[in-house]
PDB file of C-alpha atoms in Angstrom:
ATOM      1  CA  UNK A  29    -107.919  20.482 -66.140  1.00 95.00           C
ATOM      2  CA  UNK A  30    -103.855  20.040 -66.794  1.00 97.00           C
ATOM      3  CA  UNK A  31    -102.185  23.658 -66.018  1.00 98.00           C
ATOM      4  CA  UNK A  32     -98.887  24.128 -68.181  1.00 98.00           C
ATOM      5  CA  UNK A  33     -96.776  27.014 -66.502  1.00 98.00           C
ATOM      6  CA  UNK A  34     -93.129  27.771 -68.567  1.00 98.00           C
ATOM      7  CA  UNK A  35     -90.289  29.740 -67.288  1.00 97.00           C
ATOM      8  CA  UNK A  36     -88.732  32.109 -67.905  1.00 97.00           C
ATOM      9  CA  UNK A  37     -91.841  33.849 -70.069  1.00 97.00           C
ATOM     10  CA  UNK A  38     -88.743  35.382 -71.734  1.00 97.00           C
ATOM     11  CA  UNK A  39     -84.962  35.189 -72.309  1.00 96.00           C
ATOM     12  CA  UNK A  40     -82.304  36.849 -74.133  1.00 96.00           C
ATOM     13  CA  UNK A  41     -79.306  35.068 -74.976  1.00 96.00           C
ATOM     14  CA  UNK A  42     -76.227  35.341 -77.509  1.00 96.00           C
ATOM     15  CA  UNK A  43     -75.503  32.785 -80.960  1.00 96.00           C
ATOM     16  CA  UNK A  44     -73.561  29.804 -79.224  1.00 96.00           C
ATOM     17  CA  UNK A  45     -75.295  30.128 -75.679  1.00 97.00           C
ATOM     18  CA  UNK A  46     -76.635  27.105 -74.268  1.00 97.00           C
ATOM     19  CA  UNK A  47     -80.275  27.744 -73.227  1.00 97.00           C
ATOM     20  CA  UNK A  48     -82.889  25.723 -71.142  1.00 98.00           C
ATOM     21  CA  UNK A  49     -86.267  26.617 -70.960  1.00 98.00           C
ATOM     22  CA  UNK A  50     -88.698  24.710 -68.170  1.00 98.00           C
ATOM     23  CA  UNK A  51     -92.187  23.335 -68.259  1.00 98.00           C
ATOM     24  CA  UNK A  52     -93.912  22.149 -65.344  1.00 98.00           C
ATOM     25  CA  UNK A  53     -97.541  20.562 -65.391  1.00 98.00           C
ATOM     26  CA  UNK A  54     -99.926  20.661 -62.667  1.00 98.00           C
ATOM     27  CA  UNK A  55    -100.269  17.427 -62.298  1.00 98.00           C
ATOM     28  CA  UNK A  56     -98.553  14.178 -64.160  1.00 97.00           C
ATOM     29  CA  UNK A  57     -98.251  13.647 -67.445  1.00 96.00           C
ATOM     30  CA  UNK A  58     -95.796  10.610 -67.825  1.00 96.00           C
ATOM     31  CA  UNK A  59     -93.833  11.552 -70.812  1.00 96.00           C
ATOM     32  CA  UNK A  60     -96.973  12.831 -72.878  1.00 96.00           C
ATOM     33  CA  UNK A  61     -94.883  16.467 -73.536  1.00 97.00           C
ATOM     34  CA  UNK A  62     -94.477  18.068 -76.522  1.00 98.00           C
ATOM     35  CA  UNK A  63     -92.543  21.671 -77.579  1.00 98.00           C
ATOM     36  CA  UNK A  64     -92.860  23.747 -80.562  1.00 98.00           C
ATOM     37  CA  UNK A  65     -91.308  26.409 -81.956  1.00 98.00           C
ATOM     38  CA  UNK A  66     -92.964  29.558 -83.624  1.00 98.00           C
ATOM     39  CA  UNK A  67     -91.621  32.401 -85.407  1.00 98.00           C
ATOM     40  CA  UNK A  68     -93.722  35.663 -85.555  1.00 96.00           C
ATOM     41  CA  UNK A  69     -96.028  35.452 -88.546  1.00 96.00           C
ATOM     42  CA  UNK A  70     -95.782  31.168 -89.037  1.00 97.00           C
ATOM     43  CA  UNK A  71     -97.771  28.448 -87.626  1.00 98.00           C
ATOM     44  CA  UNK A  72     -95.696  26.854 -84.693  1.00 98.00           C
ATOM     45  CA  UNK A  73     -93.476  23.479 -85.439  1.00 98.00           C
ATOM     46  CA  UNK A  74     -93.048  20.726 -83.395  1.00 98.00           C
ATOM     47  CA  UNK A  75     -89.659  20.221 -82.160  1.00 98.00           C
ATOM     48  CA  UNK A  76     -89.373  17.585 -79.404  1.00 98.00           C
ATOM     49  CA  UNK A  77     -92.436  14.697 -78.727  1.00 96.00           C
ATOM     50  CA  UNK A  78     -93.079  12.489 -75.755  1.00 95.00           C
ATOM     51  CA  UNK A  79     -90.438  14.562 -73.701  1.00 97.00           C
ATOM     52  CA  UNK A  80     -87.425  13.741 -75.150  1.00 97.00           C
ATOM     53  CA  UNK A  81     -87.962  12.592 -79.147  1.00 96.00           C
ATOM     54  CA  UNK A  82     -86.438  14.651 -81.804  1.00 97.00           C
ATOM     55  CA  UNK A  83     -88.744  15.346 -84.379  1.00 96.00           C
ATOM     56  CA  UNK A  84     -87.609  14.445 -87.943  1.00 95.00           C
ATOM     57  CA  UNK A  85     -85.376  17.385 -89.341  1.00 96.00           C
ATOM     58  CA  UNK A  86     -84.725  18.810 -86.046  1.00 97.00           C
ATOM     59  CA  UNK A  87     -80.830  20.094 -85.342  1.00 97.00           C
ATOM     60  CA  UNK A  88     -79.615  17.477 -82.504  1.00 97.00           C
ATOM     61  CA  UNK A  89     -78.641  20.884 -80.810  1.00 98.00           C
ATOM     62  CA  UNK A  90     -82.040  20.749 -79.551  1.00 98.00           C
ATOM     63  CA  UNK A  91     -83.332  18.034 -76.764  1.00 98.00           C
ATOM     64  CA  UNK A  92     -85.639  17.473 -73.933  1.00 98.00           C
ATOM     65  CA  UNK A  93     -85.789  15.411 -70.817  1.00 98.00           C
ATOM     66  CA  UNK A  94     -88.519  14.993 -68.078  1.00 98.00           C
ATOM     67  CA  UNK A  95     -91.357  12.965 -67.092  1.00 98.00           C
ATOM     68  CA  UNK A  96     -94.054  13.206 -64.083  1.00 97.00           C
ATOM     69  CA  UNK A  97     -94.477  17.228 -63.833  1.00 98.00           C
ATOM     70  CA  UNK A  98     -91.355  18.194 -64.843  1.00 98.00           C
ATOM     71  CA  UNK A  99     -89.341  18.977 -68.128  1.00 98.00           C
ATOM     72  CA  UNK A 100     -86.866  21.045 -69.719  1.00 98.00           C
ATOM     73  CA  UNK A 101     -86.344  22.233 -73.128  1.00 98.00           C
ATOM     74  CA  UNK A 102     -82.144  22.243 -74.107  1.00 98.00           C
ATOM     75  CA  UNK A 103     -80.601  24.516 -77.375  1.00 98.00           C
ATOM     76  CA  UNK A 104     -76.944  23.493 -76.659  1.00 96.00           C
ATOM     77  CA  UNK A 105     -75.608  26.030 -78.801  1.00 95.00           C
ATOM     78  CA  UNK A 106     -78.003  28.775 -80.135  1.00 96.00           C
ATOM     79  CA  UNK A 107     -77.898  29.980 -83.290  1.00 96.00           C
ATOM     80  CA  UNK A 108     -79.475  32.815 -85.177  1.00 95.00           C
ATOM     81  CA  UNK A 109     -82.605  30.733 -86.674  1.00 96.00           C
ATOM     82  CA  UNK A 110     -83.322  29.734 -83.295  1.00 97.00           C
ATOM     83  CA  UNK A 111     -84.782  32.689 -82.112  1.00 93.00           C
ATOM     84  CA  UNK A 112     -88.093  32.233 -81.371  1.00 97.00           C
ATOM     85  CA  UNK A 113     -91.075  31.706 -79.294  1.00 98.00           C
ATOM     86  CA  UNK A 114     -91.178  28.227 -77.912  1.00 98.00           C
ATOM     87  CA  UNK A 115     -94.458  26.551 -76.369  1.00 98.00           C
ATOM     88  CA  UNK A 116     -94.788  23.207 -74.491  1.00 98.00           C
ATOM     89  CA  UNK A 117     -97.799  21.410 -74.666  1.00 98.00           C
ATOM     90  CA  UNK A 118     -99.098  18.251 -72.931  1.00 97.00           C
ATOM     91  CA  UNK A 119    -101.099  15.475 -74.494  1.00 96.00           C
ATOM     92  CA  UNK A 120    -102.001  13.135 -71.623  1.00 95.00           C
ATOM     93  CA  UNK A 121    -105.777  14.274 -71.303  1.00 94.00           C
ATOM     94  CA  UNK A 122    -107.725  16.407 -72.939  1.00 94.00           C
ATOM     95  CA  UNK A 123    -107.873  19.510 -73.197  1.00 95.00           C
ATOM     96  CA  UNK A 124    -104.589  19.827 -74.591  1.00 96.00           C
ATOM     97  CA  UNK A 125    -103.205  22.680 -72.431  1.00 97.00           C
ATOM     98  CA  UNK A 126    -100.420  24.736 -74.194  1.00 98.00           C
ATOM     99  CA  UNK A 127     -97.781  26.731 -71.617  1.00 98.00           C
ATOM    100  CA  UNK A 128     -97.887  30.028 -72.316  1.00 98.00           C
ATOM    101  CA  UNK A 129     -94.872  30.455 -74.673  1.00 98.00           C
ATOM    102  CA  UNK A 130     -90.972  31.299 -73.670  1.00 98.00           C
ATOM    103  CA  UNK A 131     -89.952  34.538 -75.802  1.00 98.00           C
ATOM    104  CA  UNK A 132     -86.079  33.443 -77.042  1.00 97.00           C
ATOM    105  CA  UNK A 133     -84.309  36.989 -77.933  1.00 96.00           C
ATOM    106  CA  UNK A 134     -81.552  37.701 -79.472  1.00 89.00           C
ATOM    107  CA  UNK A 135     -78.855  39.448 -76.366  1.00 88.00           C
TER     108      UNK A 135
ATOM    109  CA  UNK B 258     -95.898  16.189 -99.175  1.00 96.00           C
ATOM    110  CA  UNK B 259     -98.087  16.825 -96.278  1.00 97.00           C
ATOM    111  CA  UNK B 260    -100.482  19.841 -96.887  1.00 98.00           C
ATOM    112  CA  UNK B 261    -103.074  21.442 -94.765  1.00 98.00           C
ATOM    113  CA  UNK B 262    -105.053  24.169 -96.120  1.00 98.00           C
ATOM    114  CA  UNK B 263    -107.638  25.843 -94.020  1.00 98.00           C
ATOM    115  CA  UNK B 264    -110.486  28.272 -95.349  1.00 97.00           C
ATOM    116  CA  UNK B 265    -113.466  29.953 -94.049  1.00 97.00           C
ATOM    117  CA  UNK B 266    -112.562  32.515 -91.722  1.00 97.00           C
ATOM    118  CA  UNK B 267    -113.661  36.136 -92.266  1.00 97.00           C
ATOM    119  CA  UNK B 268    -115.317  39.097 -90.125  1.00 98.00           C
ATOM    120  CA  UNK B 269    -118.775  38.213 -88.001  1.00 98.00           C
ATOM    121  CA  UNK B 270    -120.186  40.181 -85.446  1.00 98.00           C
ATOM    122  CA  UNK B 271    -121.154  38.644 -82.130  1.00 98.00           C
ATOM    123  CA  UNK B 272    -123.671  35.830 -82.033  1.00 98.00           C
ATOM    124  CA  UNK B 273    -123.125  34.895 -84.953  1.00 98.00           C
ATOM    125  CA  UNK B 274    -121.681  31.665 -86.986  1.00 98.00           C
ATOM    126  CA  UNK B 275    -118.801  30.497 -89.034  1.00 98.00           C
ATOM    127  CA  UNK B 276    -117.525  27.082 -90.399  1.00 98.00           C
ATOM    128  CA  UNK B 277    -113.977  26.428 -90.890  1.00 98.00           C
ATOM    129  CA  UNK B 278    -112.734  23.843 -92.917  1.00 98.00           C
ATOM    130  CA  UNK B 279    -109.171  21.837 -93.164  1.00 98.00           C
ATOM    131  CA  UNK B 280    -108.724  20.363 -96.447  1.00 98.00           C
ATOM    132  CA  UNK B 281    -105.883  17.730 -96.337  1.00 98.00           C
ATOM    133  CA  UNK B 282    -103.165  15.986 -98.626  1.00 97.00           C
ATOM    134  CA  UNK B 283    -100.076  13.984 -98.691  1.00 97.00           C
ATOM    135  CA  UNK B 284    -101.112  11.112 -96.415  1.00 97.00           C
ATOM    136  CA  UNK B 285    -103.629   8.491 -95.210  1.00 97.00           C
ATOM    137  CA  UNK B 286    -105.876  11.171 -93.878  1.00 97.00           C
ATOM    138  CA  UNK B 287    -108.671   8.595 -92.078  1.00 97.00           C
ATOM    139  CA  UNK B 288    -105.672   7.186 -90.366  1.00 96.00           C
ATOM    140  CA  UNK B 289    -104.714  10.016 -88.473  1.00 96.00           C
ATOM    141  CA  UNK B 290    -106.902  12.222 -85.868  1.00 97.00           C
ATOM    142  CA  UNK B 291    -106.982  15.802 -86.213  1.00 97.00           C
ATOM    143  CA  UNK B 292    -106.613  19.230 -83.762  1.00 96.00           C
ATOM    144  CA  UNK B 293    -107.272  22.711 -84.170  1.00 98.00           C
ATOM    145  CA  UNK B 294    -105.632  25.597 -82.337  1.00 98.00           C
ATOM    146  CA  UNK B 295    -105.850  29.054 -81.860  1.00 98.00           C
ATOM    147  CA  UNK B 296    -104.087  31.868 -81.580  1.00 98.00           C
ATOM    148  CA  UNK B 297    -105.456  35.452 -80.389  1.00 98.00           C
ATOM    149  CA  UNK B 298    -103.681  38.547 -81.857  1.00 97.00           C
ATOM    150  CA  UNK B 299    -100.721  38.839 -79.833  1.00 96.00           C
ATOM    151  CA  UNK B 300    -101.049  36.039 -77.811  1.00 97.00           C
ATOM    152  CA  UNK B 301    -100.021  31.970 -77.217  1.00 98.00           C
ATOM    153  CA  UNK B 302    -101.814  28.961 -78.228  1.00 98.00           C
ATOM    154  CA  UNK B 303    -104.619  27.494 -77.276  1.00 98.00           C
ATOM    155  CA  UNK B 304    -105.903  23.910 -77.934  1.00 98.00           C
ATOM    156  CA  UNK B 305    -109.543  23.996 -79.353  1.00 98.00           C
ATOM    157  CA  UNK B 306    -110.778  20.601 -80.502  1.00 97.00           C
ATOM    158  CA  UNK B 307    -109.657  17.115 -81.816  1.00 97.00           C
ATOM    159  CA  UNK B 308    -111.351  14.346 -83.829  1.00 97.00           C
ATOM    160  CA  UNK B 309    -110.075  10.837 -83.551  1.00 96.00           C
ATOM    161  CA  UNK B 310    -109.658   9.540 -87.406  1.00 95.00           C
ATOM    162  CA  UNK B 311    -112.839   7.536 -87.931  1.00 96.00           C
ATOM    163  CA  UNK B 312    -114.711  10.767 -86.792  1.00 96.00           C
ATOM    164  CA  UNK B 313    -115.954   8.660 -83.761  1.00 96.00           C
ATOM    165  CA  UNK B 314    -114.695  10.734 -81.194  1.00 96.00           C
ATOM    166  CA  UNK B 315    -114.590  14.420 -80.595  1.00 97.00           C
ATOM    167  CA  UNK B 316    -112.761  16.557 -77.752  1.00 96.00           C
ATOM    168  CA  UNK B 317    -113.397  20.285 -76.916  1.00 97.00           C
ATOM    169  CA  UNK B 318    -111.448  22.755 -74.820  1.00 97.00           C
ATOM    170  CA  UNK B 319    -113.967  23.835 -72.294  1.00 97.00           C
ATOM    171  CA  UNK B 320    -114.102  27.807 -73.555  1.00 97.00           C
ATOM    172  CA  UNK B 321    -115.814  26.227 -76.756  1.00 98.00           C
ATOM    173  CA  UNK B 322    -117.744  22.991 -75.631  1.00 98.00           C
ATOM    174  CA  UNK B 323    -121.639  23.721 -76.698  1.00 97.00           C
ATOM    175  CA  UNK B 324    -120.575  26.802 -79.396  1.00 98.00           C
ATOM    176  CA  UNK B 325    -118.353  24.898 -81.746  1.00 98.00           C
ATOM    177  CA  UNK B 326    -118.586  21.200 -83.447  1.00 98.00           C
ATOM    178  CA  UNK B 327    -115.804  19.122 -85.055  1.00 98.00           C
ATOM    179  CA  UNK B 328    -116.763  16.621 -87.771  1.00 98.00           C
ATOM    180  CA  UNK B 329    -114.727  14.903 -90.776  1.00 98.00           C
ATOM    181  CA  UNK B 330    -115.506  13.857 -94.442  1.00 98.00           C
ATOM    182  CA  UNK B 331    -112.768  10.836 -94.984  1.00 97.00           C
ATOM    183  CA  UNK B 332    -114.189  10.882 -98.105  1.00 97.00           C
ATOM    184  CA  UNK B 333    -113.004  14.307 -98.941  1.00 98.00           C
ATOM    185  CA  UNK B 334    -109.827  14.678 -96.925  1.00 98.00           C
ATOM    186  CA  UNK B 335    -111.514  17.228 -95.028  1.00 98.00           C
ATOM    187  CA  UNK B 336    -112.353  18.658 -91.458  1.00 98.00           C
ATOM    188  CA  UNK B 337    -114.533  20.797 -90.493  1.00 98.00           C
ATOM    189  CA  UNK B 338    -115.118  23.005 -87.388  1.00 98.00           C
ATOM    190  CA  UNK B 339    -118.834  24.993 -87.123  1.00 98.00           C
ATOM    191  CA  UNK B 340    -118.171  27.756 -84.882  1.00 98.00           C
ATOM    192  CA  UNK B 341    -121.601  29.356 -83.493  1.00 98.00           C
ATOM    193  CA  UNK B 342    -123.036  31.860 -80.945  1.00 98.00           C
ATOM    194  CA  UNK B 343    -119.176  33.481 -81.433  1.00 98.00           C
ATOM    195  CA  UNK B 344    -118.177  35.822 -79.048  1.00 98.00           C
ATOM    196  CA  UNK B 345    -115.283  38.509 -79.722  1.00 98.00           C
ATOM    197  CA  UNK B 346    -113.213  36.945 -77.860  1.00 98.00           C
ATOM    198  CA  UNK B 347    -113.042  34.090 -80.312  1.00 98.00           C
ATOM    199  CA  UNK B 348    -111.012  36.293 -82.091  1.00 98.00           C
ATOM    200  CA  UNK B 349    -107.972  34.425 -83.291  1.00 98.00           C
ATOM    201  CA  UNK B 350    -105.990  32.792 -86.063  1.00 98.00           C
ATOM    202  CA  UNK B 351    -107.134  28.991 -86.562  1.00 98.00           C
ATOM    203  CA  UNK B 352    -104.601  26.274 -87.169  1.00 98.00           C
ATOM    204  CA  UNK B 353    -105.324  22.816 -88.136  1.00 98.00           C
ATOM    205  CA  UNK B 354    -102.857  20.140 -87.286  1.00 98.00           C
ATOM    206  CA  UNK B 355    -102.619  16.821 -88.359  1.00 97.00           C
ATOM    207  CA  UNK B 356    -101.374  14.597 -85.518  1.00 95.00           C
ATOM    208  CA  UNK B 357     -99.072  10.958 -85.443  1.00 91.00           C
ATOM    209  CA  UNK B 358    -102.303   8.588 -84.722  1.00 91.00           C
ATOM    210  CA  UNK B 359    -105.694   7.704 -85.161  1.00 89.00           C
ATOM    211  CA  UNK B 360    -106.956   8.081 -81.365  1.00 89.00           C
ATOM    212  CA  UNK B 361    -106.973  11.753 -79.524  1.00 87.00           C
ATOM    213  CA  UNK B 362    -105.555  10.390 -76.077  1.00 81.00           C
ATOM    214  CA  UNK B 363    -102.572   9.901 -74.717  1.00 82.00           C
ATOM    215  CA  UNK B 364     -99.857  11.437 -77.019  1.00 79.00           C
ATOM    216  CA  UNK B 365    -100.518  12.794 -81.020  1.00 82.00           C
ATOM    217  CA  UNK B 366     -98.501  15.481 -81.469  1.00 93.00           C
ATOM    218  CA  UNK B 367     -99.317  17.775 -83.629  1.00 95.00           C
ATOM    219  CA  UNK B 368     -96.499  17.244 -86.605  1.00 95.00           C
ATOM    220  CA  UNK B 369     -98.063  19.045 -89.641  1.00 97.00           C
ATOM    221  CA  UNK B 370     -99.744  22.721 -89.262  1.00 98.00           C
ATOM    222  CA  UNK B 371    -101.546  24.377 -92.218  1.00 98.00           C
ATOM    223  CA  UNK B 372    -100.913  28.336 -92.138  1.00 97.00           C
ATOM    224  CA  UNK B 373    -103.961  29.184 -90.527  1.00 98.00           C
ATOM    225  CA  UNK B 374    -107.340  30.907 -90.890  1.00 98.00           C
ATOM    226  CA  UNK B 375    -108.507  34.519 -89.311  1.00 98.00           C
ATOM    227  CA  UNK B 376    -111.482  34.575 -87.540  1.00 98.00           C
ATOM    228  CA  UNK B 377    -112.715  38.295 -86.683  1.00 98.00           C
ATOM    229  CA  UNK B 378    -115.819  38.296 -84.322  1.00 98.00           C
ATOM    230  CA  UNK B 379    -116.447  42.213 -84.248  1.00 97.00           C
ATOM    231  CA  UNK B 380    -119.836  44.570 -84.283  1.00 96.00           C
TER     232      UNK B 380
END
């Protein structure tokens, strides 16, 4: 099975910060990444697809690049409904691993 | 709009059995394949299951494979996940997700979530 390890498990970070958060896979994926965003209490939303694809309604503030193993998560300039717990996941071959989240606190 | 409305979780103690169900508007719903994730108190995610949209194909996260079965009623919008011989650490919120295509592999994000479902497995 596909491993999914993130870093950092956590950050903290000020409103207008740029941010990146990493996801590397334990083996290749092509571009079959996805991240999501949850806030405590809410079912998570998808925020980039296939690596770098901004989901509809998504701030262009956010964007992601990769492909192979590894890929990055980008918030070019935070702001306060950012905060959050953000999760990559891959969809190349099941199962469907899930990292195991990046904690996104307010500094 | 897009809905997803899951139902059927409660309390069970150990051993026993459960069915979950995913009751779906808003779109073509045999035209899209299906997931379900959990979510233990306190912790991340954690892919469960996925259905293709005919209902031809069916995918399991190994932690589940023999306990649990996905199925679908096109006819009713619905999906439905039988959860037996549960264990407590099946714990967990359950989220059904709709995804962007028909097949499970390569790619289908999950775009639409419902709010989820608790599942309690406790003597």
């Amino acid at each position: 099975d596909i491993q999914m390890t993130q870093s950092p498990s956590s950050l903290s970070a000020s409103v207008g910060d740029r941010v990146t958060i990493t996801c590397r896979a334990s083996q290749t994926i092509s571009r079959y990444l996805n991240w999501y965003q949850q806030k405590p209490g809410k079912a998570p939303k998808v925020v980039i697809y296939d690596a770098s694809s901004l989901q509809g309604g998504v701030p262009s503030r956010f964007s992601g690049s990769g492909s192979g193993t590894d890929f990055t998560l980008t918030i070019s300039s935070l702001q306060p409904e950012d905060f959050a717990t953000y999760y990559c996941q891959q969809t190349y071959i099941t199962p469907y691993a899930f990292g195991q989240g990046t904690k996104l606190e307010i500094k | 709009e897009v809905q997803l409305v899951e139902s059927g979780g409660g309390l069970v103690q150990p051993g026993g059995s459960l069915r979950l169900s995913c009751a779906a508007s808003g779109f073509s719903f045999s035209n899209y394949a299906m997931n379900w994730v959990r979510q233990a108190p306190g912790k991340g995610l954690e892919w469960v299951s996925a259905v293709s949209g005919s209902g031809a194909n069916t995918y399991y996260a190994d932690s589940v494979k023999g306990r649990f079965t996905l199925s679908r009623d096109n006819s009713k919008n619905t999906v439905y996940l039988q959860m037996s011989s549960l264990r407590v650490e099946d714990t967990a919120i359950y989220y059904c997700a709709k995804t962007g295509r028909a097949t499970v592999l390569r790619g289908g994000v999950s775009d639409y979530w419902g709010q989820g479902t608790l599942v309690t497995v406790s003597s």
